Amino acid sequence: MATLQRNAQKLFYYARNAVRDIAPQALFRRRLAGLLDQARLSDGSVRARLNYYNRLQVAFAPSGGAVPVSRLPRGRSMYYYDLKEFARYFDPDLRIDLEFGDVVDVPAMPSIVKDRPIAGDNSNGVLFKLNKFRHFHMPADDVAFADKLPVAVWRGELNNPIGPCFWTLRAICPFAMSERPSRRQRRNIASLI
């Protein structure tokens, strides 16, 4: 449920990014070399994380459908702004293959994605923090993680008959599911955790 604070954060997000789009992009490109040096000099954990996100090992040419940094699609504005936050540091004519939305198959060409299949050779899916306002928002929580109950609550519908069996067999903690809880029931369940 949207709150006044969350709406204010979203407004600030869009305003900040609109100002970044208006600013001369050359200002960002001048800072690229220093930022790359900083990344090279960082500790091993940062390098390991970068190597996990980008598993590409060989050079490649972008596909014919790749878009220049200067013309990234704006249709999904949060995806656009999350990608543009870093893409603006590069040459505006640099071409990027990307797949916005949920990716269920590994892209045929190396592409920027927000998620990729876990198994197999998934190196063509270069992970990027897209739609981070939705997926990486951590609300304030006064309860320490160690003090939380070791349970999982499924608040959605399982539309596949195999789902409940999977959860029952794979659960490493108690699992609760309701056929279709009311809005009030969902709120009460979530507040217990």
Short mmCIF file of C-alpha atoms in Angstrom, two decimals:
data_model
loop_
_atom_site.label_atom_id
_atom_site.label_comp_id
_atom_site.label_asym_id
_atom_site.label_seq_id
_atom_site.Cartn_x
_atom_site.Cartn_y
_atom_site.Cartn_z
CA MET A 1 0.00 0.00 0.00
CA ALA A 2 1.36 3.38 -0.97
CA THR A 3 2.05 5.78 1.85
CA LEU A 4 2.65 9.49 1.82
CA GLN A 5 6.32 8.89 2.60
CA ARG A 6 6.67 6.34 -0.23
CA ASN A 7 4.96 8.69 -2.69
CA ALA A 8 7.31 11.50 -1.62
CA GLN A 9 10.30 9.19 -2.19
CA LYS A 10 8.99 8.33 -5.65
CA LEU A 11 8.51 12.01 -6.48
CA PHE A 12 12.09 12.74 -5.34
CA TYR A 13 13.35 9.78 -7.42
CA TYR A 14 11.75 11.13 -10.60
CA ALA A 15 12.75 14.75 -9.90
CA ARG A 16 16.40 13.81 -9.22
CA ASN A 17 16.57 11.73 -12.39
CA ALA A 18 14.89 14.40 -14.52
CA VAL A 19 17.53 16.90 -13.35
CA ARG A 20 20.27 14.39 -14.23
CA ASP A 21 18.79 14.07 -17.72
CA ILE A 22 18.76 17.85 -18.17
CA ALA A 23 22.37 18.26 -16.99
CA PRO A 24 25.07 18.13 -19.69
CA GLN A 25 25.95 14.45 -19.98
CA ALA A 26 29.60 15.31 -20.72
CA LEU A 27 29.95 16.18 -17.02
CA PHE A 28 29.27 12.56 -16.16
CA ARG A 29 31.53 11.15 -18.89
CA ARG A 30 34.50 13.16 -17.55
CA ARG A 31 34.22 11.26 -14.24
CA LEU A 32 34.24 7.76 -15.79
CA ALA A 33 38.01 7.11 -15.65
CA GLY A 34 38.17 7.99 -11.95
CA LEU A 35 35.19 5.77 -11.13
CA LEU A 36 36.68 2.83 -13.03
CA ASP A 37 40.00 3.27 -11.20
CA GLN A 38 38.14 3.30 -7.92
CA ALA A 39 36.42 0.02 -8.85
CA ARG A 40 39.75 -1.56 -9.87
CA LEU A 41 41.33 -0.61 -6.55
CA SER A 42 38.42 -1.91 -4.46
CA ASP A 43 38.70 -5.04 -2.36
CA GLY A 44 38.13 -8.56 -3.68
CA SER A 45 34.50 -8.73 -2.58
CA VAL A 46 33.55 -5.93 -4.97
CA ARG A 47 35.37 -7.65 -7.85
CA ALA A 48 33.68 -10.97 -7.01
CA ARG A 49 30.28 -9.27 -7.01
CA LEU A 50 30.96 -7.59 -10.36
CA ASN A 51 32.10 -10.91 -11.84
CA TYR A 52 28.85 -12.52 -10.64
CA TYR A 53 26.71 -9.82 -12.25
CA ASN A 54 28.73 -9.87 -15.49
CA ARG A 55 29.91 -13.39 -16.36
CA LEU A 56 30.96 -12.56 -19.91
CA GLN A 57 34.45 -13.84 -20.73
CA VAL A 58 34.90 -12.91 -24.40
CA ALA A 59 34.44 -9.76 -26.45
CA PHE A 60 31.27 -9.46 -28.52
CA ALA A 61 29.56 -7.08 -30.92
CA PRO A 62 26.08 -5.78 -30.04
CA SER A 63 23.15 -7.05 -32.07
CA GLY A 64 21.42 -5.06 -34.79
CA GLY A 65 18.63 -4.32 -32.32
CA ALA A 66 20.93 -2.73 -29.74
CA VAL A 67 20.04 0.83 -28.78
CA PRO A 68 22.46 3.72 -28.29
CA VAL A 69 22.86 5.06 -24.75
CA SER A 70 21.45 8.36 -25.98
CA ARG A 71 18.19 6.66 -27.04
CA LEU A 72 17.36 4.20 -24.29
CA PRO A 73 13.64 3.33 -24.28
CA ARG A 74 11.66 5.41 -21.79
CA GLY A 75 8.51 3.27 -21.82
CA ARG A 76 9.22 1.77 -18.40
CA SER A 77 10.54 4.92 -16.82
CA MET A 78 12.04 3.34 -13.69
CA TYR A 79 13.97 0.86 -15.83
CA TYR A 80 15.12 3.75 -17.98
CA TYR A 81 16.28 5.87 -15.06
CA ASP A 82 17.98 2.96 -13.27
CA LEU A 83 19.94 2.07 -16.40
CA LYS A 84 20.61 5.68 -17.36
CA GLU A 85 22.06 6.37 -13.89
CA PHE A 86 25.19 4.50 -15.00
CA ALA A 87 24.91 4.48 -18.80
CA ARG A 88 25.22 8.28 -18.92
CA TYR A 89 28.91 7.94 -17.99
CA PHE A 90 29.61 6.28 -21.34
CA ASP A 91 29.72 7.45 -24.95
CA PRO A 92 26.16 8.31 -26.07
CA ASP A 93 26.69 6.30 -29.27
CA LEU A 94 27.62 3.12 -27.36
CA ARG A 95 25.02 0.47 -28.23
CA ILE A 96 23.40 -1.72 -25.58
CA ASP A 97 21.23 -4.81 -25.87
CA LEU A 98 18.71 -4.96 -23.06
CA GLU A 99 15.66 -6.88 -21.96
CA PHE A 100 13.36 -5.02 -19.60
CA GLY A 101 10.88 -6.98 -17.51
CA ASP A 102 11.13 -10.51 -16.13
CA VAL A 103 13.57 -12.68 -18.07
CA VAL A 104 12.76 -16.39 -18.06
CA ASP A 105 15.26 -17.49 -20.71
CA VAL A 106 18.90 -16.54 -21.12
CA PRO A 107 19.13 -13.88 -23.85
CA ALA A 108 20.60 -14.98 -27.18
CA MET A 109 22.91 -11.95 -27.15
CA PRO A 110 24.69 -10.43 -24.14
CA SER A 111 22.02 -8.13 -22.69
CA ILE A 112 21.34 -6.00 -19.64
CA VAL A 113 18.63 -7.74 -17.55
CA LYS A 114 17.21 -7.39 -14.04
CA ASP A 115 17.06 -11.16 -13.52
CA ARG A 116 18.24 -14.30 -15.25
CA PRO A 117 17.84 -18.06 -14.89
CA ILE A 118 20.03 -19.47 -12.14
CA ALA A 119 21.04 -22.76 -13.75
CA GLY A 120 23.20 -23.36 -16.79
CA ASP A 121 25.27 -20.92 -18.79
CA ASN A 122 23.55 -17.64 -18.04
CA SER A 123 26.45 -15.36 -18.94
CA ASN A 124 24.49 -13.54 -21.68
CA GLY A 125 22.24 -12.12 -18.96
CA VAL A 126 24.25 -9.26 -17.46
CA LEU A 127 22.53 -8.41 -14.19
CA PHE A 128 21.68 -4.80 -13.49
CA LYS A 129 19.72 -3.26 -10.65
CA LEU A 130 16.60 -2.30 -12.62
CA ASN A 131 13.32 -1.16 -11.07
CA LYS A 132 15.24 -0.83 -7.82
CA PHE A 133 12.66 1.49 -6.28
CA ARG A 134 10.30 -1.47 -6.21
CA HIS A 135 12.63 -4.44 -5.70
CA PHE A 136 15.36 -3.01 -3.49
CA HIS A 137 13.34 -0.85 -1.12
CA MET A 138 13.96 -1.95 2.43
CA PRO A 139 11.38 -0.51 4.82
CA ALA A 140 12.48 0.50 8.29
CA ASP A 141 12.27 -2.49 10.62
CA ASP A 142 12.72 -2.37 14.39
CA VAL A 143 12.92 -6.16 14.71
CA ALA A 144 16.40 -7.62 14.31
CA PHE A 145 16.61 -10.39 11.72
CA ALA A 146 17.77 -12.88 14.37
CA ASP A 147 14.62 -12.15 16.39
CA LYS A 148 12.19 -12.89 13.54
CA LEU A 149 10.13 -16.05 13.35
CA PRO A 150 11.54 -18.71 10.98
CA VAL A 151 8.39 -18.95 8.82
CA ALA A 152 7.35 -18.15 5.28
CA VAL A 153 3.97 -16.66 4.41
CA TRP A 154 2.68 -16.85 0.86
CA ARG A 155 0.41 -13.88 0.20
CA GLY A 156 -0.33 -14.61 -3.43
CA GLU A 157 -2.26 -17.27 -5.23
CA LEU A 158 -0.59 -20.48 -6.30
CA ASN A 159 -2.09 -20.96 -9.75
CA ASN A 160 -0.10 -24.09 -10.49
CA PRO A 161 -1.26 -27.31 -8.74
CA ILE A 162 2.38 -28.34 -8.24
CA GLY A 163 3.08 -25.20 -6.20
CA PRO A 164 1.76 -26.36 -2.80
CA CYS A 165 3.56 -29.71 -3.19
CA PHE A 166 6.80 -27.94 -4.04
CA TRP A 167 6.53 -25.62 -1.04
CA THR A 168 5.67 -28.48 1.29
CA LEU A 169 8.59 -30.63 0.10
CA ARG A 170 11.15 -27.83 -0.14
CA ALA A 171 10.21 -25.83 2.93
CA ILE A 172 13.06 -25.39 5.37
CA CYS A 173 10.74 -23.58 7.71
CA PRO A 174 7.00 -23.63 8.48
CA PHE A 175 4.86 -22.51 5.57
CA ALA A 176 1.43 -20.91 5.74
CA MET A 177 -0.95 -20.42 2.85
CA SER A 178 -4.57 -19.38 2.67
CA GLU A 179 -6.95 -19.95 -0.23
CA ARG A 180 -7.73 -16.27 -0.68
CA PRO A 181 -7.28 -14.26 2.49
CA SER A 182 -9.11 -11.01 2.82
CA ARG A 183 -7.15 -7.75 2.76
CA ARG A 184 -7.54 -7.55 6.54
CA GLN A 185 -6.29 -11.13 7.03
CA ARG A 186 -3.23 -10.45 4.85
CA ARG A 187 -2.42 -7.34 6.86
CA ASN A 188 -2.74 -9.25 10.15
CA ILE A 189 -0.60 -12.16 8.99
CA ALA A 190 2.14 -9.89 7.68
CA SER A 191 2.24 -7.88 10.89
CA LEU A 192 2.96 -11.02 12.90
CA ILE A 193 6.15 -11.73 11.06
#
